[in-house]
mmCIF file with all atom_site columns, C-alpha atoms in Angstrom:
data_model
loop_
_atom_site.group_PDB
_atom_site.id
_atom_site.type_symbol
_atom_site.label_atom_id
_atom_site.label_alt_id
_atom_site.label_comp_id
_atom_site.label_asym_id
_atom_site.label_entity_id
_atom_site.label_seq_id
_atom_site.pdbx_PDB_ins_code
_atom_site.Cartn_x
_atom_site.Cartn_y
_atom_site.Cartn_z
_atom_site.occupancy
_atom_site.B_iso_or_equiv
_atom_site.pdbx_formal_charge
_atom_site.auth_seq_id
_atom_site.auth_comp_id
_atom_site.auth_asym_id
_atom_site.auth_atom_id
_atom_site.pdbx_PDB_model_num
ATOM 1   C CA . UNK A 1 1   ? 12.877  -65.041 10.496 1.00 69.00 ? 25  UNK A CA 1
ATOM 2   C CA . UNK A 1 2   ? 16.505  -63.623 10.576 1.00 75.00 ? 26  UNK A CA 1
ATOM 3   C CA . UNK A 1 3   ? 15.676  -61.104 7.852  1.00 79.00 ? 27  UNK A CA 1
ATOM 4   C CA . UNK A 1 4   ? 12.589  -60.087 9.626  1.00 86.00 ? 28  UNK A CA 1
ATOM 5   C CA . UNK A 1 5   ? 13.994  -59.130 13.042 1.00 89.00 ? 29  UNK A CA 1
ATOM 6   C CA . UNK A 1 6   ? 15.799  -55.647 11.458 1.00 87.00 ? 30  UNK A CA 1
ATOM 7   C CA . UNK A 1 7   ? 12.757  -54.479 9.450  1.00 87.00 ? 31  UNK A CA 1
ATOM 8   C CA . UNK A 1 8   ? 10.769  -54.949 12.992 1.00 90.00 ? 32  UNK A CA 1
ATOM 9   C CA . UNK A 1 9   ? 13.150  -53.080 14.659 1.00 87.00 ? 33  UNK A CA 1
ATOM 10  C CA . UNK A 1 10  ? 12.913  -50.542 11.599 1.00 84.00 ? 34  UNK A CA 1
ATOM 11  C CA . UNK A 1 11  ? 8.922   -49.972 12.253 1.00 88.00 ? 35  UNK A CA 1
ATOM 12  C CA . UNK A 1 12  ? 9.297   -49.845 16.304 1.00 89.00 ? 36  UNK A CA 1
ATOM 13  C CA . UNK A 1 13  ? 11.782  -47.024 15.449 1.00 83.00 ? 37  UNK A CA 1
ATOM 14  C CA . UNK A 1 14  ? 9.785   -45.368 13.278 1.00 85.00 ? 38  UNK A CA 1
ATOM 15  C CA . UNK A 1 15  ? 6.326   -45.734 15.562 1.00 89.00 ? 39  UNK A CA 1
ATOM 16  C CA . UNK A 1 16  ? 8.200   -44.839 18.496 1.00 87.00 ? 40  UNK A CA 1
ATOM 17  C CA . UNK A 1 17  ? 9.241   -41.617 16.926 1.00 86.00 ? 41  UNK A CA 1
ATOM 18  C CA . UNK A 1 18  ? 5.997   -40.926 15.443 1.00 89.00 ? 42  UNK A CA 1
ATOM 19  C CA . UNK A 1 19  ? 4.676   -40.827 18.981 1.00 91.00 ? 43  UNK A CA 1
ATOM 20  C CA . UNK A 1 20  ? 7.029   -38.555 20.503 1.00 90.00 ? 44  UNK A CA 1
ATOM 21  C CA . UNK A 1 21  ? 6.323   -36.152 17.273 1.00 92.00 ? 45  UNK A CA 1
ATOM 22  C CA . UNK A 1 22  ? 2.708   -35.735 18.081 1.00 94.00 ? 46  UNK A CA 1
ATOM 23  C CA . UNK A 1 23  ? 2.962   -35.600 21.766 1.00 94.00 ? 47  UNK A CA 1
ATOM 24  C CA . UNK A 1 24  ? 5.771   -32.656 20.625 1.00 94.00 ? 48  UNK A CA 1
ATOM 25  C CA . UNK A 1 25  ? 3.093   -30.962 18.765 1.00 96.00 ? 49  UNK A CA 1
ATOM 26  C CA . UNK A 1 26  ? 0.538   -31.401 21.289 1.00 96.00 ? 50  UNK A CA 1
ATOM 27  C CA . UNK A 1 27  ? 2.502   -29.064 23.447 1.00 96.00 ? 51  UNK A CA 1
ATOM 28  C CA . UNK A 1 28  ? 3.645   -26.748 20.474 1.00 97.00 ? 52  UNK A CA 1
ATOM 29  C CA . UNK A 1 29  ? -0.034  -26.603 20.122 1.00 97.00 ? 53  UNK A CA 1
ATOM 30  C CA . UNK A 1 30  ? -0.656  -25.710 24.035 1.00 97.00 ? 54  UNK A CA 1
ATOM 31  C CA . UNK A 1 31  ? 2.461   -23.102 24.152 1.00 97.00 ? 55  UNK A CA 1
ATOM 32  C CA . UNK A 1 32  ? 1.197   -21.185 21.063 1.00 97.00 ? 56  UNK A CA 1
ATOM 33  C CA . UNK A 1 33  ? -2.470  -21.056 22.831 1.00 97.00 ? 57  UNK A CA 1
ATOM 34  C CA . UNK A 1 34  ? -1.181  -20.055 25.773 1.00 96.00 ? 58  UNK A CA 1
ATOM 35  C CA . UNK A 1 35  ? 1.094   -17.377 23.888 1.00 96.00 ? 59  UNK A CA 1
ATOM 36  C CA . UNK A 1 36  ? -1.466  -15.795 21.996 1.00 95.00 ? 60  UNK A CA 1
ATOM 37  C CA . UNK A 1 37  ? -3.896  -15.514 24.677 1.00 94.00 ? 61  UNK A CA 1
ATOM 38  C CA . UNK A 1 38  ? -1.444  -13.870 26.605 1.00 94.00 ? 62  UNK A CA 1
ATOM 39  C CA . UNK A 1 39  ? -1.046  -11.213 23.936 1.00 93.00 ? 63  UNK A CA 1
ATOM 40  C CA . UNK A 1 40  ? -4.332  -10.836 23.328 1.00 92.00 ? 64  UNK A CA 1
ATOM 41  C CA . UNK A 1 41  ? -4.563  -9.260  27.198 1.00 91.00 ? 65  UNK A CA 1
ATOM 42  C CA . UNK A 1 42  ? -1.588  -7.306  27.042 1.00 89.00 ? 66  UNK A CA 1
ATOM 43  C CA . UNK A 1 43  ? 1.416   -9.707  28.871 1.00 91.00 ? 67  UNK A CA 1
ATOM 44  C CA . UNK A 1 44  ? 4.083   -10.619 27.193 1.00 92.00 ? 68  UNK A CA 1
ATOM 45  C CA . UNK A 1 45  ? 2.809   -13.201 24.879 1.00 92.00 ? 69  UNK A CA 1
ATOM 46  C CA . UNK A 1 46  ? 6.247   -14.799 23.986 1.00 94.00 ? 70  UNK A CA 1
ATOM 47  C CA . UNK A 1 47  ? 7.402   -15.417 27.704 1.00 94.00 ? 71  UNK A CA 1
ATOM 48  C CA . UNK A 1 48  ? 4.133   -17.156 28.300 1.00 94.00 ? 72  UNK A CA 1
ATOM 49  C CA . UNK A 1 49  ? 4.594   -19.384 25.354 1.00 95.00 ? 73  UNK A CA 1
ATOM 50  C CA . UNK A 1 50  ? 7.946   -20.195 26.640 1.00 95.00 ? 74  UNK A CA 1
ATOM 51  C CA . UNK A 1 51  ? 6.672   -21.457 29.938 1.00 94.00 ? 75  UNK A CA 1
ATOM 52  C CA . UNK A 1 52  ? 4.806   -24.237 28.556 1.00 94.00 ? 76  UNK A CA 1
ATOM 53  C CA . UNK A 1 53  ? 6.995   -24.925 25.234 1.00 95.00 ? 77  UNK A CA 1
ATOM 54  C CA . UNK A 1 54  ? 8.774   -28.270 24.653 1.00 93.00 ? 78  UNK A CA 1
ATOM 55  C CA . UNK A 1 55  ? 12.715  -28.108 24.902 1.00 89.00 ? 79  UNK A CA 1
ATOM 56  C CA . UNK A 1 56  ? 14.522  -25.780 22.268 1.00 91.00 ? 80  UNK A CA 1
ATOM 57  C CA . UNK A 1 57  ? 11.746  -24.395 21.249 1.00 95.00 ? 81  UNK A CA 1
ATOM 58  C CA . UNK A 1 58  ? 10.921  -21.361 19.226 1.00 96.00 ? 82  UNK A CA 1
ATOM 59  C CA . UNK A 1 59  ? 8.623   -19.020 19.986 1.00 97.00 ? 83  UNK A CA 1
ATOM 60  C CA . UNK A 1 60  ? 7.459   -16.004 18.095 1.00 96.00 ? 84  UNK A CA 1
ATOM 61  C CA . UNK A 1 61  ? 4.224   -14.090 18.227 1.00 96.00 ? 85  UNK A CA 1
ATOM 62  C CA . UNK A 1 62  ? 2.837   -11.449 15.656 1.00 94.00 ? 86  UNK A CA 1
ATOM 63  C CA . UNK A 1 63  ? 0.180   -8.534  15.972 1.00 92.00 ? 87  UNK A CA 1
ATOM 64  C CA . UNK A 1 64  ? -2.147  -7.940  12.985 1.00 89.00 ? 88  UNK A CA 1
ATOM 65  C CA . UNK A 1 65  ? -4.618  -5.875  13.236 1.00 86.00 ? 89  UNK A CA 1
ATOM 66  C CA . UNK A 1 66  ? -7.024  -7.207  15.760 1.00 89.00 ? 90  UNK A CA 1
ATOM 67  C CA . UNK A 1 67  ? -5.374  -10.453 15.869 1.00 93.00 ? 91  UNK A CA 1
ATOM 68  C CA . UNK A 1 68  ? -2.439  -12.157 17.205 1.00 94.00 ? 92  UNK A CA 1
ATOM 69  C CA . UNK A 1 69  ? -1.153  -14.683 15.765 1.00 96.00 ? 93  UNK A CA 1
ATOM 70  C CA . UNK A 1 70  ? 1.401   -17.170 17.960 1.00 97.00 ? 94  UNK A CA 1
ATOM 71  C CA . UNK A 1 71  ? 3.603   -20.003 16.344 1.00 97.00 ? 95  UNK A CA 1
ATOM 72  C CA . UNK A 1 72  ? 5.434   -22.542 18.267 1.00 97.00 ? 96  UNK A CA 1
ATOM 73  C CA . UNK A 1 73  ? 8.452   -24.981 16.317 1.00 97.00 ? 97  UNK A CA 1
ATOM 74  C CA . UNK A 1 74  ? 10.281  -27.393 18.181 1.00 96.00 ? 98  UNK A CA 1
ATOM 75  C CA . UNK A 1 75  ? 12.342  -30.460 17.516 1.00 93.00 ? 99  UNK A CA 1
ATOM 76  C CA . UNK A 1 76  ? 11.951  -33.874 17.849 1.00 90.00 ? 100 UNK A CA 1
ATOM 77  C CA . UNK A 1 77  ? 14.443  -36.156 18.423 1.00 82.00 ? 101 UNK A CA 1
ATOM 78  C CA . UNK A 1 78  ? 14.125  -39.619 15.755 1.00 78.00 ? 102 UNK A CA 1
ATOM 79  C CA . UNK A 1 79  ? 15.245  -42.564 17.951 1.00 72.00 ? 103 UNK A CA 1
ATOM 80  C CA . UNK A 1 80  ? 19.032  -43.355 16.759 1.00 67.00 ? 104 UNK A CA 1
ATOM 81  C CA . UNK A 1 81  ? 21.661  -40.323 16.683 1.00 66.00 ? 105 UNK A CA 1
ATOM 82  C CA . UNK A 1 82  ? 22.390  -40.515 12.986 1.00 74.00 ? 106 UNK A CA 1
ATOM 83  C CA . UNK A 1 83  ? 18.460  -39.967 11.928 1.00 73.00 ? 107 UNK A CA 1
ATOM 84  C CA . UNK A 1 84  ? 17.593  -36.177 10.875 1.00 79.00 ? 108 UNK A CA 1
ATOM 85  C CA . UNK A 1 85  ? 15.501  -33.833 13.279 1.00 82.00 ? 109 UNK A CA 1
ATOM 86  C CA . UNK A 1 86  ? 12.082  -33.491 12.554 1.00 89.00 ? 110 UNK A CA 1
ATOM 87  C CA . UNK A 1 87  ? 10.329  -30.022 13.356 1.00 93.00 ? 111 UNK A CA 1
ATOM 88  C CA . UNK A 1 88  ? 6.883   -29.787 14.310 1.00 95.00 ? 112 UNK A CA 1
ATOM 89  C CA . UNK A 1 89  ? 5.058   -26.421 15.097 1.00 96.00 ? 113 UNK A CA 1
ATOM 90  C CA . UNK A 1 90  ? 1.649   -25.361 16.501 1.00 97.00 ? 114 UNK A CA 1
ATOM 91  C CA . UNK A 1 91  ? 0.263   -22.398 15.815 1.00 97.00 ? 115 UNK A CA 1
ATOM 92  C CA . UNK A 1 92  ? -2.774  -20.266 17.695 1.00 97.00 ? 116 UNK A CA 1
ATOM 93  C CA . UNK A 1 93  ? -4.890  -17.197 16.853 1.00 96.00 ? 117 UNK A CA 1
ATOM 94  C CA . UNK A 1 94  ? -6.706  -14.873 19.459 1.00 95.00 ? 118 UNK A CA 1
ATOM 95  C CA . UNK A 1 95  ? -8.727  -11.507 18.911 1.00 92.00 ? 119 UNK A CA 1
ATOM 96  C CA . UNK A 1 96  ? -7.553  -8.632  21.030 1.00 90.00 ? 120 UNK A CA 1
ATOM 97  C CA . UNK A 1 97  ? -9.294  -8.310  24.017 1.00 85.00 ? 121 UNK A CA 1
ATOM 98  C CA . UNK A 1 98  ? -11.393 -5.355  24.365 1.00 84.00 ? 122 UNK A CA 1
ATOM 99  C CA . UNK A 1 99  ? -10.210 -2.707  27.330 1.00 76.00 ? 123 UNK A CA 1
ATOM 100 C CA . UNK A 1 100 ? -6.744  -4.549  26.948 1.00 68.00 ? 124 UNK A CA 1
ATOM 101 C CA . UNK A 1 101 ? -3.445  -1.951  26.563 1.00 70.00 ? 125 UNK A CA 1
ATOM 102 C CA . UNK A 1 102 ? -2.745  -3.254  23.792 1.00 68.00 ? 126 UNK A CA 1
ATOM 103 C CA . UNK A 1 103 ? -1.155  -6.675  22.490 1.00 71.00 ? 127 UNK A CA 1
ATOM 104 C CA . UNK A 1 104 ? 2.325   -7.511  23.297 1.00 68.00 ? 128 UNK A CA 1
ATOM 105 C CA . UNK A 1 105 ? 4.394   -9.848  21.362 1.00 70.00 ? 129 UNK A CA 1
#
């Protein structure tokens, strides 16, 4: 029983990070939506993916064509200060809007 109790500790560690990771990429996921749709109509598509990006985030949107593509990489945190950093990213793609000024990254 007393050789159990770390390696439970071990998984609730490891669940508990795997959590926060998706619910990290959820809003990667959001923020690079929200980035590229921006774009797509012309606003800056980078301070709108900032708005609703995660904490120390990265944001970086690129124009191709007809298409603008917006990535989003953040960090997440493992439970324990001594565990690496994941990174988890979300990316989004949106056609330029017709009648629009022009994308803006």
């Amino acid at each position: 029983m007393a050789a159990g109790l770390p390696a439970l500790m071990l998984l609730l560690v490891a669940g508990l990070t795997a959590v926060d990771a998706v619910g990290v990429r959820v809003a990667c996921a959001d923020a690079a939506r929200e980035a590229a749709l921006a774009a797509a109509r012309g606003e800056p598509g980078t301070v709108a993916g900032s708005r609703y990006a995660p904490g120390g985030a990265e944001v970086s949107v690129t124009v191709a064509g007809d298409r603008v593509t917006a990535t989003v990489r953040a960090p997440v945190r493992a439970l324990g200060a001594r565990l690496p950093r994941l990174v988890v990213s979300g990316k989004a793609v949106a056609a330029v809007e017709p009648g629009a000024p022009g994308p803006v990254p």
